[in-house]
């Protein structure tokens, strides 16, 4: 009733002088918009969660679509009436100005309903292909997929991480791409067209520019490029060190003469994390084993215990309990269902916009890798809780990278040998130079290996959305970036007509921007260093105890520092929030480089011993061309390439 009264008053005001007064706008936002937006968001989120945990269920899909369209219609009507013509600069209160900056961007509701429905349908089809993709086992490659087909999680991922059979890995790598990406190429074309139309209806030049808007940085592309340049030397040393070990494992099967490594031998479907190569590349095998997986199995860890342990870590910093988000009776999905439902396993954290419903969705295995993913997901939920008091339009991360960095920061502390000892997941581990290098290598296999992948996915999509590359060249352009940044190549020939390899990675069909993870992999070391200093676990002026040994467990001071930033949501420009959290106004790779410094020195020295003459400049070395029949021709432009015996 009260809401209706405001609508009437505002309606009159709009029609008389064309501008809503500041007081009235505040009142509308507080008393009407807040509740309506939250209610709309809640209904859609519940339906979307139900659908993603039962992706073959047509009724659930239909309900999700209907509610999405209903929400869009509501958004459009409110936007047209209140936000479309407002000029944020005309208002005095900086908070209102900032709220309006966000509210002026209508989003997907800017598409006409038929087109929005179509975009929704295309997204659902791509999600269905990805989440139900199956392949036959290597030894039974003509199997009946419905009976014996392997799904990505856990089946295919286990092959990729555990198999040392080069040909089996080629098989799993190729079949996964046949089962997913190749089937969505045409859908992706429609997706790009409609997504761009949506972006243009919101006054952006294309969807890439629309996504980058969230970073509030006109120099964003240049800045991420500059960060990459800072960390690339470390990546190159790691790549070279790991490449030589892989050569030991695969011998003649592995061709690395061109400086590129085949993409399927890194223990991961996308070569984005190399942690499963740990045993192969461990620098000092005698200096203490970090076999946390084995400890978890030995102690009979359960999935639920993993979530509780993570929750306990956050609470030790004086942060909120997150019990509700992994409570299965409250709707959370923390393991893969066994009742016949097919689900989208890719881990995610959900905010249902009602300030009290938060859920995780994850097909958890009892492994250290999943233990860290739990910390990552809990980081999202902690953020949701910390900013839940804010107005609806500020209930976001300072920028998307902040959201991705929170849980990873916790995992950096949890992954230290010191912490793993405290929680009894590590025994017989003595700290020494050698064990430090082993630990840093484990971290680099997860964090440094990821950097070029984190960067290239959206580099590719920005080019696709802007039209810099046409659909006929999408796949070869993908491989151009894979070669340029990750320095990996496909193990078998790829074609621009048949293949669509980007679609074999969740975030492409999932319409989920990715550069956030690249920035987060830099930012999390800034957060970590700051929290370590706050917890008095690291002294940057007297680096007697190195940064990577810091565990800020139990530090309420560290928790308070984190809270001070997270509780601002997106109400301030991220540089202000970052300054509060770290003392720096800009994203910098310095803490990451400080953390990995001992490993960098070690890698350089080892690599020099291996091949003192290598002077390849990888980033300018490879030019890739697709010939008239889509045959891949690789040739090197630099002549100054010296190889050691192994290449
Ligand atoms: O997608 C994720 C999270 C959910 S936000 C599990 N990550 C990226 C990926 O899996 O590719 C975390 C690291 C990168
Ligand atoms: Zn995440």
mmCIF file of C-alpha atoms in Angstrom, residues 313-315 317-320 322 375 378-380 382-383 386-387 402-403 405-411 523-524 526-528 530-532 534-535 552 555-569 577-578 580-582:
data_model
loop_
_atom_site.group_PDB
_atom_site.id
_atom_site.type_symbol
_atom_site.label_atom_id
_atom_site.label_comp_id
_atom_site.label_asym_id
_atom_site.label_seq_id
_atom_site.Cartn_x
_atom_site.Cartn_y
_atom_site.Cartn_z
ATOM 1 C CA UNK A 313 38.724 -21.461 9.354
ATOM 2 C CA UNK A 314 36.586 -18.461 8.400
ATOM 3 C CA UNK A 315 35.106 -18.331 11.896
ATOM 4 C CA UNK A 317 39.067 -14.961 11.832
ATOM 5 C CA UNK A 318 35.910 -13.691 13.506
ATOM 6 C CA UNK A 319 33.906 -13.964 10.273
ATOM 7 C CA UNK A 320 30.353 -15.263 9.833
ATOM 8 C CA UNK A 322 28.330 -20.286 6.774
ATOM 9 C CA UNK A 375 37.359 -22.534 0.520
ATOM 10 C CA UNK A 378 32.883 -20.242 0.838
ATOM 11 C CA UNK A 379 34.736 -17.027 0.004
ATOM 12 C CA UNK A 380 31.827 -16.064 -2.254
ATOM 13 C CA UNK A 382 31.310 -14.880 3.094
ATOM 14 C CA UNK A 383 31.307 -11.900 0.713
ATOM 15 C CA UNK A 386 29.429 -9.269 4.559
ATOM 16 C CA UNK A 387 27.558 -7.007 2.137
ATOM 17 C CA UNK A 402 37.491 -9.373 -5.715
ATOM 18 C CA UNK A 403 34.773 -12.011 -5.475
ATOM 19 C CA UNK A 405 39.984 -13.748 -4.784
ATOM 20 C CA UNK A 406 38.501 -14.008 -1.275
ATOM 21 C CA UNK A 407 38.294 -17.777 -0.864
ATOM 22 C CA UNK A 408 41.585 -18.312 -2.681
ATOM 23 C CA UNK A 409 43.256 -16.004 -0.146
ATOM 24 C CA UNK A 410 41.990 -18.274 2.630
ATOM 25 C CA UNK A 411 43.223 -21.336 0.732
ATOM 26 C CA UNK A 523 44.903 -9.882 -6.196
ATOM 27 C CA UNK A 524 44.783 -12.841 -3.806
ATOM 28 C CA UNK A 526 47.928 -8.761 -2.324
ATOM 29 C CA UNK A 527 45.154 -9.745 0.110
ATOM 30 C CA UNK A 528 47.244 -12.567 1.553
ATOM 31 C CA UNK A 530 48.145 -7.718 3.839
ATOM 32 C CA UNK A 531 46.313 -10.206 6.081
ATOM 33 C CA UNK A 532 49.645 -11.826 6.988
ATOM 34 C CA UNK A 534 47.855 -7.736 10.012
ATOM 35 C CA UNK A 535 48.090 -11.112 11.757
ATOM 36 C CA UNK A 552 46.797 -16.199 9.513
ATOM 37 C CA UNK A 555 43.686 -13.850 13.609
ATOM 38 C CA UNK A 556 40.703 -11.608 14.322
ATOM 39 C CA UNK A 557 42.870 -8.669 13.181
ATOM 40 C CA UNK A 558 43.203 -10.272 9.740
ATOM 41 C CA UNK A 559 39.458 -10.991 9.757
ATOM 42 C CA UNK A 560 38.704 -7.353 10.549
ATOM 43 C CA UNK A 561 40.880 -6.149 7.691
ATOM 44 C CA UNK A 562 39.040 -8.432 5.312
ATOM 45 C CA UNK A 563 35.646 -7.415 6.670
ATOM 46 C CA UNK A 564 36.466 -3.725 6.225
ATOM 47 C CA UNK A 565 36.749 -4.286 2.483
ATOM 48 C CA UNK A 566 34.129 -6.966 1.887
ATOM 49 C CA UNK A 567 31.407 -5.128 3.780
ATOM 50 C CA UNK A 568 31.641 -2.267 1.249
ATOM 51 C CA UNK A 569 30.378 -4.475 -1.583
ATOM 52 C CA UNK A 577 38.297 -0.750 -1.238
ATOM 53 C CA UNK A 578 41.659 -2.176 -2.214
ATOM 54 C CA UNK A 580 41.442 -0.166 2.755
ATOM 55 C CA UNK A 581 42.317 -3.849 2.433
ATOM 56 C CA UNK A 582 45.951 -3.631 1.355
#
